[in-house]
Every structure is written in structure tokens, then in C-alpha cells.
Short mmCIF file of C-alpha atoms and ligand atoms in Angstrom, two decimals:
data_model
loop_
_atom_site.label_atom_id
_atom_site.label_comp_id
_atom_site.label_asym_id
_atom_site.label_seq_id
_atom_site.Cartn_x
_atom_site.Cartn_y
_atom_site.Cartn_z
CA MET X 1 -18.54 92.25 145.56
CA LYS X 2 -17.62 92.64 141.64
CA THR X 3 -19.74 91.21 138.93
CA TYR X 4 -17.65 90.40 135.50
CA LEU X 5 -19.96 89.71 132.12
CA VAL X 6 -17.48 87.47 130.35
CA THR X 7 -18.50 87.18 126.95
CA GLY X 8 -17.19 83.87 124.87
CA GLY X 9 -16.48 82.06 128.33
CA ALA X 10 -17.16 78.57 126.93
CA GLY X 11 -14.23 79.19 124.53
CA PHE X 12 -10.56 78.62 124.63
CA ILE X 13 -9.45 81.96 126.63
CA GLY X 14 -12.60 82.89 128.14
CA ALA X 15 -13.13 79.48 129.86
CA ASN X 16 -9.33 79.84 130.98
CA PHE X 17 -10.20 83.14 132.44
CA ILE X 18 -13.00 81.83 134.21
CA HIS X 19 -10.96 79.26 136.02
CA TYR X 20 -8.31 81.83 136.77
CA MET X 21 -10.67 84.16 138.21
CA LEU X 22 -13.05 81.87 140.13
CA ASN X 23 -9.94 79.84 141.44
CA ARG X 24 -8.14 83.15 142.85
CA TYR X 25 -10.89 85.29 144.15
CA ASP X 26 -13.67 84.63 146.72
CA SER X 27 -15.83 87.68 146.31
CA ILE X 28 -16.62 87.78 142.45
CA LYS X 29 -19.55 86.99 140.33
CA ILE X 30 -19.10 85.88 136.87
CA ILE X 31 -21.89 85.65 134.25
CA ASN X 32 -20.84 83.83 131.31
CA VAL X 33 -22.58 84.84 128.22
CA ASP X 34 -21.89 82.59 125.21
CA LYS X 35 -23.58 81.68 122.09
CA LEU X 36 -22.29 78.19 122.16
CA THR X 37 -20.98 78.32 118.30
CA TYR X 38 -18.95 75.34 117.20
CA ALA X 39 -16.05 76.83 119.29
CA GLY X 40 -17.83 77.08 122.60
CA ASN X 41 -18.33 74.19 124.68
CA LEU X 42 -19.56 73.75 128.32
CA GLU X 43 -17.30 71.11 129.36
CA ASN X 44 -14.76 73.87 129.40
CA VAL X 45 -16.49 75.43 132.42
CA LYS X 46 -18.13 72.41 133.76
CA GLU X 47 -16.57 72.34 137.44
CA PHE X 48 -18.57 75.85 137.81
CA GLU X 49 -21.84 74.29 137.22
CA GLY X 50 -23.98 74.93 140.50
CA ASN X 51 -21.52 77.40 141.81
CA PRO X 52 -23.73 80.42 143.26
CA ASP X 53 -21.25 82.78 141.93
CA TYR X 54 -21.53 81.60 138.38
CA HIS X 55 -24.10 81.88 135.95
CA PHE X 56 -24.38 80.85 132.28
CA VAL X 57 -26.51 82.54 129.65
CA GLN X 58 -26.58 81.20 126.36
CA ALA X 59 -26.93 84.31 124.11
CA ASP X 60 -25.42 86.11 121.03
CA ILE X 61 -23.72 89.08 121.77
CA CYS X 62 -25.65 90.53 118.64
CA ASP X 63 -28.62 90.28 120.46
CA LYS X 64 -30.38 93.64 121.95
CA SER X 65 -32.07 91.66 124.36
CA LEU X 66 -29.02 91.23 126.33
CA GLU X 67 -30.00 94.34 127.94
CA ASP X 68 -31.96 91.88 130.37
CA VAL X 69 -28.58 90.62 131.61
CA PHE X 70 -27.24 94.26 132.32
CA ASN X 71 -30.77 95.02 134.29
CA LYS X 72 -30.75 91.67 136.23
CA TYR X 73 -27.14 91.89 137.47
CA ASP X 74 -25.26 95.19 138.08
CA ILE X 75 -22.23 94.50 135.93
CA ASP X 76 -19.11 96.17 136.80
CA TYR X 77 -16.90 94.95 134.26
CA VAL X 78 -17.54 93.63 130.68
CA VAL X 79 -14.62 91.42 129.55
CA ASN X 80 -15.11 90.65 125.64
CA PHE X 81 -13.95 87.56 124.52
CA ALA X 82 -16.53 86.43 122.34
CA ALA X 83 -15.52 86.33 118.65
CA GLU X 84 -15.16 84.22 115.63
CA SER X 85 -11.30 83.61 116.09
CA HIS X 86 -10.16 81.04 113.09
CA VAL X 87 -8.14 82.90 110.35
CA ASP X 88 -8.62 79.87 107.92
CA ARG X 89 -12.47 80.14 108.36
CA SER X 90 -12.50 83.90 107.91
CA ILE X 91 -10.78 83.33 104.46
CA GLU X 92 -13.71 80.91 103.71
CA ASP X 93 -16.46 82.89 104.97
CA PRO X 94 -15.91 86.26 106.40
CA GLU X 95 -19.51 87.78 106.84
CA ILE X 96 -19.84 86.00 110.23
CA PHE X 97 -16.57 87.67 111.60
CA VAL X 98 -18.22 90.98 110.86
CA LYS X 99 -21.29 90.06 112.25
CA THR X 100 -20.03 88.85 115.61
CA ASN X 101 -16.75 90.52 116.26
CA VAL X 102 -17.93 94.08 114.89
CA LEU X 103 -21.64 94.30 115.26
CA GLY X 104 -21.35 92.30 118.51
CA THR X 105 -18.80 94.43 119.97
CA LEU X 106 -20.78 97.62 119.08
CA ASN X 107 -24.05 95.97 120.55
CA LEU X 108 -22.03 95.33 124.01
CA LEU X 109 -20.71 99.02 123.91
CA ASN X 110 -24.21 100.32 123.49
CA LEU X 111 -25.49 98.20 126.36
CA ALA X 112 -22.50 99.07 128.86
CA LYS X 113 -22.98 102.81 127.83
CA LYS X 114 -26.85 102.71 128.80
CA SER X 115 -26.17 100.67 131.79
CA TRP X 116 -23.55 102.66 133.17
CA SER X 117 -24.81 106.06 132.29
CA VAL X 118 -25.67 108.68 135.02
CA GLY X 119 -25.60 111.80 133.18
CA ASP X 120 -23.78 112.99 129.63
CA ASP X 121 -20.67 111.34 129.44
CA LEU X 122 -20.64 110.37 133.05
CA TYR X 123 -20.78 106.69 134.50
CA LYS X 124 -21.07 104.65 137.51
CA GLU X 125 -17.61 104.62 139.68
CA GLY X 126 -15.22 101.66 138.78
CA ARG X 127 -16.78 100.31 135.71
CA LYS X 128 -14.65 98.88 132.72
CA PHE X 129 -15.11 97.52 129.35
CA LEU X 130 -12.15 95.50 128.46
CA HIS X 131 -11.99 94.57 124.71
CA VAL X 132 -9.70 91.31 124.09
CA SER X 133 -8.05 91.91 120.76
CA THR X 134 -5.15 90.49 119.00
CA ASP X 135 -1.74 91.48 117.88
CA GLU X 136 -2.70 90.48 114.24
CA VAL X 137 -4.36 93.82 113.89
CA TYR X 138 -0.64 95.21 113.53
CA GLY X 139 -0.18 92.75 110.30
CA SER X 140 3.14 91.40 109.80
CA LEU X 141 6.75 92.15 110.90
CA GLY X 142 9.90 91.93 108.86
CA ASP X 143 12.88 90.02 110.22
CA THR X 144 13.40 92.74 112.92
CA GLY X 145 11.38 94.91 115.41
CA PHE X 146 8.19 94.31 117.48
CA PHE X 147 4.64 95.29 117.56
CA GLU X 148 4.33 98.54 119.90
CA GLU X 149 1.04 100.08 120.78
CA SER X 150 1.87 102.82 118.65
CA THR X 151 2.37 100.58 115.52
CA PRO X 152 -0.22 101.47 112.92
CA ILE X 153 -3.10 98.93 112.53
CA ASP X 154 -2.62 97.16 109.12
CA PRO X 155 -4.51 93.97 109.47
CA HIS X 156 -4.48 91.49 106.39
CA SER X 157 -7.28 88.72 106.77
CA PRO X 158 -10.99 89.10 107.20
CA TYR X 159 -10.37 87.97 110.95
CA SER X 160 -8.05 90.41 111.48
CA SER X 161 -9.57 93.26 109.76
CA SER X 162 -12.66 92.38 111.84
CA LYS X 163 -10.93 92.50 115.01
CA ALA X 164 -9.15 95.97 114.00
CA SER X 165 -12.61 97.29 113.12
CA SER X 166 -13.87 96.51 116.50
CA ASP X 167 -10.97 97.70 118.15
CA LEU X 168 -11.54 101.31 116.45
CA MET X 169 -15.33 101.19 117.64
CA VAL X 170 -13.78 100.38 121.27
CA LYS X 171 -11.71 103.44 120.77
CA ALA X 172 -14.62 105.60 119.54
CA TYR X 173 -16.64 105.03 122.42
CA PHE X 174 -13.81 106.27 124.80
CA ASP X 175 -13.22 109.47 122.50
CA THR X 176 -16.68 110.11 121.97
CA TYR X 177 -18.58 109.05 124.93
CA LYS X 178 -15.85 108.85 127.60
CA LEU X 179 -16.92 105.04 128.01
CA PRO X 180 -14.19 103.67 130.31
CA VAL X 181 -12.68 101.17 128.06
CA ASN X 182 -9.36 99.12 127.48
CA ILE X 183 -8.07 97.11 124.79
CA THR X 184 -5.65 94.29 125.02
CA ARG X 185 -3.48 92.94 121.90
CA CYS X 186 -2.00 89.46 123.01
CA SER X 187 0.19 87.24 120.71
CA ASN X 188 -0.69 83.61 120.04
CA ASN X 189 -2.15 81.74 123.05
CA TYR X 190 -1.71 77.95 123.83
CA GLY X 191 -2.67 75.76 126.85
CA PRO X 192 -5.94 73.59 127.81
CA TYR X 193 -9.22 73.87 125.94
CA GLN X 194 -7.88 75.09 122.94
CA PHE X 195 -10.20 73.91 119.79
CA PRO X 196 -8.38 71.60 117.77
CA GLU X 197 -8.35 73.45 114.61
CA LYS X 198 -5.73 75.56 115.73
CA LEU X 199 -1.95 74.69 115.21
CA ILE X 200 -0.64 73.39 118.56
CA PRO X 201 -3.84 71.21 119.25
CA LEU X 202 -4.26 70.11 116.03
CA ILE X 203 -0.53 68.87 115.89
CA ILE X 204 -0.85 67.19 119.10
CA ASN X 205 -4.08 65.60 118.09
CA ASN X 206 -3.04 64.41 114.60
CA CYS X 207 0.39 62.93 116.06
CA LEU X 208 -1.67 60.76 118.42
CA LYS X 209 -3.79 59.32 115.51
CA GLY X 210 -0.91 59.05 113.20
CA LYS X 211 -2.33 61.53 110.64
CA ASP X 212 -0.29 63.71 108.55
CA LEU X 213 0.83 67.43 110.11
CA PRO X 214 -0.21 70.06 107.41
CA LEU X 215 2.56 72.82 107.56
CA TYR X 216 1.48 76.06 105.38
CA GLY X 217 4.11 77.40 102.94
CA ASP X 218 7.59 76.93 103.70
CA GLY X 219 6.95 76.47 107.88
CA LEU X 220 9.17 79.35 108.53
CA ASN X 221 6.42 81.86 109.53
CA ILE X 222 6.78 83.06 113.02
CA ARG X 223 4.24 83.22 115.99
CA ASP X 224 5.01 84.63 119.29
CA TRP X 225 3.48 82.04 121.94
CA LEU X 226 1.96 82.86 125.26
CA TYR X 227 0.74 80.47 127.84
CA VAL X 228 -2.91 80.91 128.28
CA GLU X 229 -2.95 81.73 131.87
CA ASP X 230 -0.40 84.65 131.56
CA HIS X 231 -2.60 86.02 129.35
CA CYS X 232 -5.87 85.94 131.85
CA LYS X 233 -3.22 87.48 134.18
CA ALA X 234 -2.55 90.28 132.23
CA ILE X 235 -6.43 90.81 131.45
CA ASP X 236 -7.35 90.91 135.25
CA MET X 237 -4.37 93.51 135.88
CA VAL X 238 -5.66 95.64 133.01
CA ILE X 239 -9.38 95.77 134.11
CA ASN X 240 -8.16 96.84 137.63
CA LYS X 241 -5.20 98.83 137.13
CA GLY X 242 -5.40 100.06 133.40
CA ASN X 243 -5.63 103.54 132.28
CA PRO X 244 -9.08 103.97 130.84
CA GLY X 245 -8.46 104.64 127.10
CA GLU X 246 -5.44 102.66 126.51
CA VAL X 247 -4.14 99.91 124.77
CA TYR X 248 -1.83 97.23 126.20
CA ASN X 249 0.14 94.72 124.19
CA VAL X 250 0.56 91.10 125.74
CA GLY X 251 3.39 88.92 124.88
CA GLY X 252 6.44 86.82 126.55
CA HIS X 253 9.03 87.26 123.79
CA ASN X 254 8.60 83.60 122.93
CA GLU X 255 8.81 83.64 118.92
CA ARG X 256 9.07 80.11 117.12
CA THR X 257 8.72 79.00 113.47
CA ASN X 258 5.72 76.80 112.79
CA ILE X 259 8.08 74.09 111.98
CA ASP X 260 10.03 74.45 115.27
CA ILE X 261 6.76 74.04 117.12
CA MET X 262 5.86 70.94 115.15
CA LYS X 263 9.14 69.36 115.92
CA THR X 264 9.09 70.15 119.76
CA ILE X 265 5.58 68.74 119.93
CA ILE X 266 6.71 65.25 117.88
CA HIS X 267 9.81 64.89 120.03
CA TYR X 268 8.05 65.00 123.26
CA LEU X 269 5.35 62.35 122.05
CA GLN X 270 8.24 60.34 120.41
CA THR X 271 9.84 60.21 123.92
CA HIS X 272 6.83 60.13 126.21
CA VAL X 273 4.28 58.33 124.18
CA ASP X 274 4.81 56.40 121.31
CA ALA X 275 8.40 56.01 119.25
CA ASN X 276 6.87 55.53 116.01
CA ILE X 277 5.66 59.51 116.01
CA SER X 278 8.35 61.00 113.63
CA GLU X 279 9.01 64.09 111.76
CA LYS X 280 7.72 62.06 108.62
CA LEU X 281 4.24 63.27 109.57
CA ILE X 282 5.17 66.66 108.81
CA THR X 283 3.43 67.58 105.42
CA TYR X 284 4.14 70.51 103.28
CA VAL X 285 0.78 71.75 101.93
CA THR X 286 -0.20 75.09 100.06
CA ASP X 287 0.23 78.24 102.03
CA ARG X 288 -2.82 80.08 103.64
CA LYS X 289 -3.68 83.17 101.55
CA GLY X 290 -2.15 86.32 102.68
CA HIS X 291 -0.21 84.38 105.42
CA ASP X 292 1.26 86.88 107.72
CA ARG X 293 5.06 86.34 108.11
CA ARG X 294 5.82 87.36 111.46
CA TYR X 295 4.27 88.48 114.85
CA GLY X 296 6.46 89.74 117.65
CA ILE X 297 5.12 91.88 120.78
CA ASN X 298 6.69 94.44 122.74
CA PRO X 299 5.24 94.05 126.20
CA GLU X 300 7.18 96.65 128.07
CA LYS X 301 4.23 99.07 128.48
CA ILE X 302 2.14 96.69 130.61
CA LYS X 303 5.25 95.30 132.26
CA ARG X 304 6.21 98.88 133.28
CA GLU X 305 2.84 100.63 134.00
CA LEU X 306 1.02 97.45 135.63
CA GLY X 307 3.93 95.29 136.70
CA TRP X 308 2.64 92.27 134.46
CA VAL X 309 5.25 89.57 134.16
CA PRO X 310 4.67 86.01 132.44
CA ASP X 311 5.07 83.01 134.95
CA THR X 312 5.17 80.19 132.57
CA ASN X 313 8.10 79.83 130.05
CA PHE X 314 7.58 77.78 126.91
CA GLU X 315 9.31 74.80 127.66
CA ASP X 316 6.93 74.19 130.60
CA GLY X 317 3.88 75.47 128.99
CA ILE X 318 4.20 73.20 125.74
CA VAL X 319 4.60 70.24 128.32
CA LYS X 320 1.71 71.06 130.56
CA THR X 321 -0.44 71.57 127.34
CA ILE X 322 0.49 68.14 125.66
CA GLU X 323 -0.17 66.58 129.15
CA TRP X 324 -3.41 68.12 129.23
CA TYR X 325 -4.44 66.78 125.73
CA LEU X 326 -3.06 63.43 126.73
CA THR X 327 -5.48 63.08 129.92
CA SER X 328 -8.33 64.87 128.01
CA GLN X 329 -8.81 62.42 125.11
CA ASP X 330 -12.47 62.10 125.79
CA TRP X 331 -12.81 66.04 125.22
CA ILE X 332 -11.56 65.61 121.87
CA LYS X 333 -13.55 62.79 121.26
CA ASN X 334 -16.71 64.73 121.88
CA ILE X 335 -15.63 67.66 119.58
CA GLU X 336 -15.04 65.13 116.80
CA ASP X 337 -18.49 63.30 117.35
CA GLY X 338 -20.04 66.60 116.74
CA SER X 339 -19.81 68.66 113.68
CA TYR X 340 -16.03 69.31 113.74
CA GLN X 341 -14.22 68.06 110.73
CA GLN X 342 -10.65 69.01 110.08
CA GLN X 343 -10.17 70.95 106.85
CA THR X 344 -8.68 69.39 103.61
CA TYR X 345 -5.38 70.55 102.58
CA VAL X 346 -3.36 70.42 99.12
CA ASN X 347 -0.33 68.27 99.83
CA VAL X 348 2.65 70.00 97.58
CA GLN X 349 5.52 67.41 98.57
CA GLU X 350 7.24 65.87 95.78
N1 NAD L 401 -6.56 82.33 120.29
C1 NAD L 401 -5.59 83.19 120.49
O1 NAD L 401 -4.40 82.88 120.05
C2 NAD L 401 -5.82 84.71 120.61
C3 NAD L 401 -4.80 85.63 120.66
C4 NAD L 401 -5.08 86.93 120.98
C5 NAD L 401 -6.40 87.40 120.99
N2 NAD L 401 -7.65 86.53 120.88
C6 NAD L 401 -8.86 86.76 120.86
O2 NAD L 401 -9.27 86.43 122.09
C7 NAD L 401 -10.65 85.95 122.20
C8 NAD L 401 -11.06 84.60 122.50
O3 NAD L 401 -10.22 83.73 121.50
P1 NAD L 401 -10.60 82.00 121.45
O4 NAD L 401 -9.18 81.68 120.93
O5 NAD L 401 -10.69 81.74 122.94
O6 NAD L 401 -11.68 81.95 120.89
P2 NAD L 401 -12.74 80.66 120.60
O7 NAD L 401 -12.93 80.33 119.30
O8 NAD L 401 -11.83 79.47 121.29
O9 NAD L 401 -13.77 80.96 121.56
C9 NAD L 401 -14.84 81.93 121.26
C10 NAD L 401 -15.99 81.73 121.94
O10 NAD L 401 -17.04 82.72 121.36
C11 NAD L 401 -18.11 82.39 121.46
N3 NAD L 401 -18.93 83.24 120.46
C12 NAD L 401 -18.58 83.42 119.20
N4 NAD L 401 -19.67 83.85 118.53
C13 NAD L 401 -20.40 84.49 119.55
C14 NAD L 401 -21.61 85.34 119.38
N5 NAD L 401 -21.99 86.13 118.48
N6 NAD L 401 -22.02 85.35 120.59
C15 NAD L 401 -21.84 85.00 121.78
N7 NAD L 401 -20.50 83.99 121.98
C16 NAD L 401 -20.24 83.70 120.86
C17 NAD L 401 -18.02 80.83 121.06
O11 NAD L 401 -19.11 79.95 121.42
C18 NAD L 401 -16.82 80.47 121.76
O12 NAD L 401 -17.03 79.96 123.34
C19 NAD L 401 -11.17 86.36 120.64
O13 NAD L 401 -11.76 87.60 120.69
C20 NAD L 401 -9.94 86.63 119.86
O14 NAD L 401 -9.71 87.20 118.77
C21 NAD L 401 -7.16 84.93 120.72
C1 T46 L 402 -3.63 75.30 111.67
C2 T46 L 402 -2.37 75.65 111.13
C3 T46 L 402 -1.65 76.52 111.11
N1 T46 L 402 -0.50 76.66 110.65
C4 T46 L 402 0.03 77.91 110.82
C5 T46 L 402 -0.63 79.09 110.42
C6 T46 L 402 0.24 80.20 111.42
O1 T46 L 402 1.32 80.81 110.80
C7 T46 L 402 0.38 79.34 112.76
C8 T46 L 402 -0.52 79.28 113.51
O2 T46 L 402 -1.63 79.12 113.18
P1 T46 L 402 -3.11 79.28 113.87
O3 T46 L 402 -4.43 79.20 113.31
O4 T46 L 402 -3.01 78.29 115.07
O5 T46 L 402 -2.88 80.76 114.80
P2 T46 L 402 -3.02 82.24 114.22
O6 T46 L 402 -3.34 82.41 112.70
O7 T46 L 402 -1.91 82.78 114.13
O8 T46 L 402 -4.04 82.74 114.88
C9 T46 L 402 -4.28 82.83 116.30
O9 T46 L 402 -3.25 83.64 117.04
C10 T46 L 402 -3.81 85.13 116.92
C11 T46 L 402 -3.11 85.88 117.88
C12 T46 L 402 -5.27 85.28 116.99
O10 T46 L 402 -6.00 86.39 117.34
C13 T46 L 402 -6.15 84.11 116.29
O11 T46 L 402 -7.23 84.12 116.95
C14 T46 L 402 -5.84 83.09 116.98
O12 T46 L 402 -6.23 81.55 115.91
O13 T46 L 402 0.63 77.78 111.93
C15 T46 L 402 0.17 75.41 110.02
O14 T46 L 402 1.17 75.78 109.57
N2 T46 L 402 -0.94 74.12 109.79
C16 T46 L 402 -1.94 74.21 110.47
O15 T46 L 402 -2.64 73.25 110.34
#
């Protein structure tokens, strides 16, 4: 039985990963370590409460006493999702991004290294440290081309800079100590349990409440969207089959402008929920500082080497996502009854 230490498993992608793994494999154990920041929500993994193969530990990944978790469980794989993940928040307050994303990752690397060590640069068989990173570390693309694994790192926001820094630290632990690591760099995810500060859930939620839909800048920035379950599938494959020390880009060639995303959601809700939901809700607001123009992933390496292919196309994925939010209004309400307040915007429309 393999034991996974999943950090950030009460957040969006981490929770989806726990669902993906525990619903797919009978003989695995998952230890979910999460600090439960504003973005962490135990509702996301509620169905596993009481499951003998699932344990939750509330802890900060920066905390050195996490060594107790490594001592208590014989950890085979560390899957590091825990992070401050929202670009707009990083622009307002970068410090916590450095603390969690860089120092937290460094702490986990040290704990894994110590726990798995059986001699100088030698580790127990079959261990892996999988660091979940992002395509944002590559910076921004022009109209053509894609991010390759060989694309130089060129982050722009405090968020992406902190992720790039943590990636470099993970690489250093492979290059220096031969710790068996992989890094995945995925494009924008969407799907169930995504915190409603991010574009897709924010738009769904605001449409349902008849609120303005804030569109940054000219609305023509491009993101490459992947259904979250396909990201989870990729991570599972990289843990099991990825060559130690390698980076794998993950994406499904699904580039859309932000305005196109908004219109897709509006039209679905207009047709299926309320005819009054219309494009009139779209409100141009001041642009995000340093706003990356275009992301686009070349996923050929993970396809060729590991046989990964995405299963869900955007047309199906966005409907599944919207339907999930429609049936999860209590989930949103609990978040809004807590401390979450939507950020304010400067309207730039005449
Ligand atoms: N969302 C995306 O589109 C996307 C795409 C590519 C990569 N990623 C990466 O995937 C990972 C997960 O992203 P997400 O969107 O699920 O984020 P999220 O913000 O939804 O969840 C982050 C989780 O980490 C926990 N956490 C934060 N700080 C912590 C700390 N110090 N100690 C322990 N737990 C802590 C939070 O409580 C939360 O449960 C991140 O590393 C992010 O950089 C995200
Ligand atoms: C919240 C919001 C966003 N936007 C724009 C800004 C971006 O061009 C796009 C998506 O924004 P969002 O904040 O949802 O996601 P990104 O900034 O691309 O970052 C996300 O994808 C990467 C890969 C991660 O690694 C991040 O963790 C994840 O948050 O919509 C708007 O126009 N209006 C809004 O209200």
C-alpha cells in the first residue's frame, strides 16, 4: 500500500486529486496536510471523513514539526499542492507568497530528504517528491508559439515569481542531493471546488446574483484551460512514471480569451437558468498590474513519454462545472458567510 502525503488537499486542485485517487485506487493511503487558509475548505473532502485510508492533519507546510507526520507514516510520495495561489492577492501582499510557496516547499524538501535518506545521496526505493507548479513561471507569450519545458523561466507577478523560486529549489534538491523529484507545470484549471475569487467560478456566481462581471483590461488576454480531473490524471502518471529530475508541462490546447469565457458562461446560464442573465453584466475594469497576455502549453512531452491525454473537452467540462456550481449553492454560501469578500474594481466603461 502506497502512502501519499498531499499538501493543500483542502483546496481546489488538491481536493480534486484526493477524490481522483481514492475513487480510483483501493490500496492507497492519503495524508492530507493543510493549514486551512481562506482557500482551504474541509467541505471539499468531506466524503472521506472516517475513511481509514484518509487522514487529515491541520498544519502549515513551513512548520518543522511536520517531521512528526513523516515519522508516523511511512510516506512514499509527497504531492505538494499547498500554496498561495491567487495572482491578484500576490500583487496586494507578496510576503505570504514567499513564505508559503518558497519556504514551505523548502521545508518539505528537507523533511522528505531526511526521512527517505539511507546514505549519502541515497534514498529508500520508489520515493518521489512531486511539486505542483504552473505555466505562469514561463511568463507571457506573444501571438504565436507555446511554452516548452525548455522555455526560460520569466515570471512577472509575485505569485509566479514565488512559484518559479520554489521550482528552482526543487531542481536544486535533485541536482545537489539526487532527491527523486518531478515538477509539473499546468495551465489554468477549472472544475468543482474552485474558490470563487478565480475567473470561472466568479463569473458563474456573479451571473446567478445579477452582479457585474469584472473584465480586466481589454478582455483579450488568453488563458489555456484544462479540466481539473485531467490535471489530476497527469499528476498521478508523473508520480508513477515520470523520470526523476524532469519537468512536465500539462495542458490541453484549449486557449480562450477572457471575454469568450464570460460569454460562454452567460449564454449557458441565459438558456438554462434565467433569460435575464445577459452580456450587459460584463463590465470593463482597470487592468491587473503586469497582466500576462497569453498562456499556451505544449504538452507533447507528457503525451509522448507517459501516454497522458486529456479526457474532457472544454464544451463538456464547462457544462459540468457550471452544473456543479448550480447544485452547490450552499458551498458558495458558506464561503460568503465566512470572511471572503469579493475585491473591489474601478469601472472604466463610459
Ligand atoms: N488553479 C490553477 O489554475 C493552477 C494551475 C496550475 C498550478 N496550480 C498550482 O496548484 C496548486 C493548487 O492550486 P489551487 O488552485 O488548488 O489553490 P487553492 O488556493 O485553491 O488551494 C491551496 C490550498 O493550500 C492550502 N495552504 C495554503 N498555504 C498553506 C500552508 N502554508 N500550509 C499548508 N497548507 C496551505 C490552503 O489552505 C488551500 O487548501 C498550487 O501550488 C498552484 O500554484 C494552480
Ligand atoms: C478574477 C478575474 C480574472 N480576470 C482575468 C485575469 C486573467 O487573465 C484571467 C484568469 O484569472 P484568474 O485569476 O482566474 O487566473 P490566473 O491569474 O490566470 O491564474 C490561475 O491560473 C494559473 C495557471 C495559476 O497557477 C494560478 O494559481 C491560478 O489562479 O481572467 C478578469 O478579467 N476578471 C476577474 O474578475
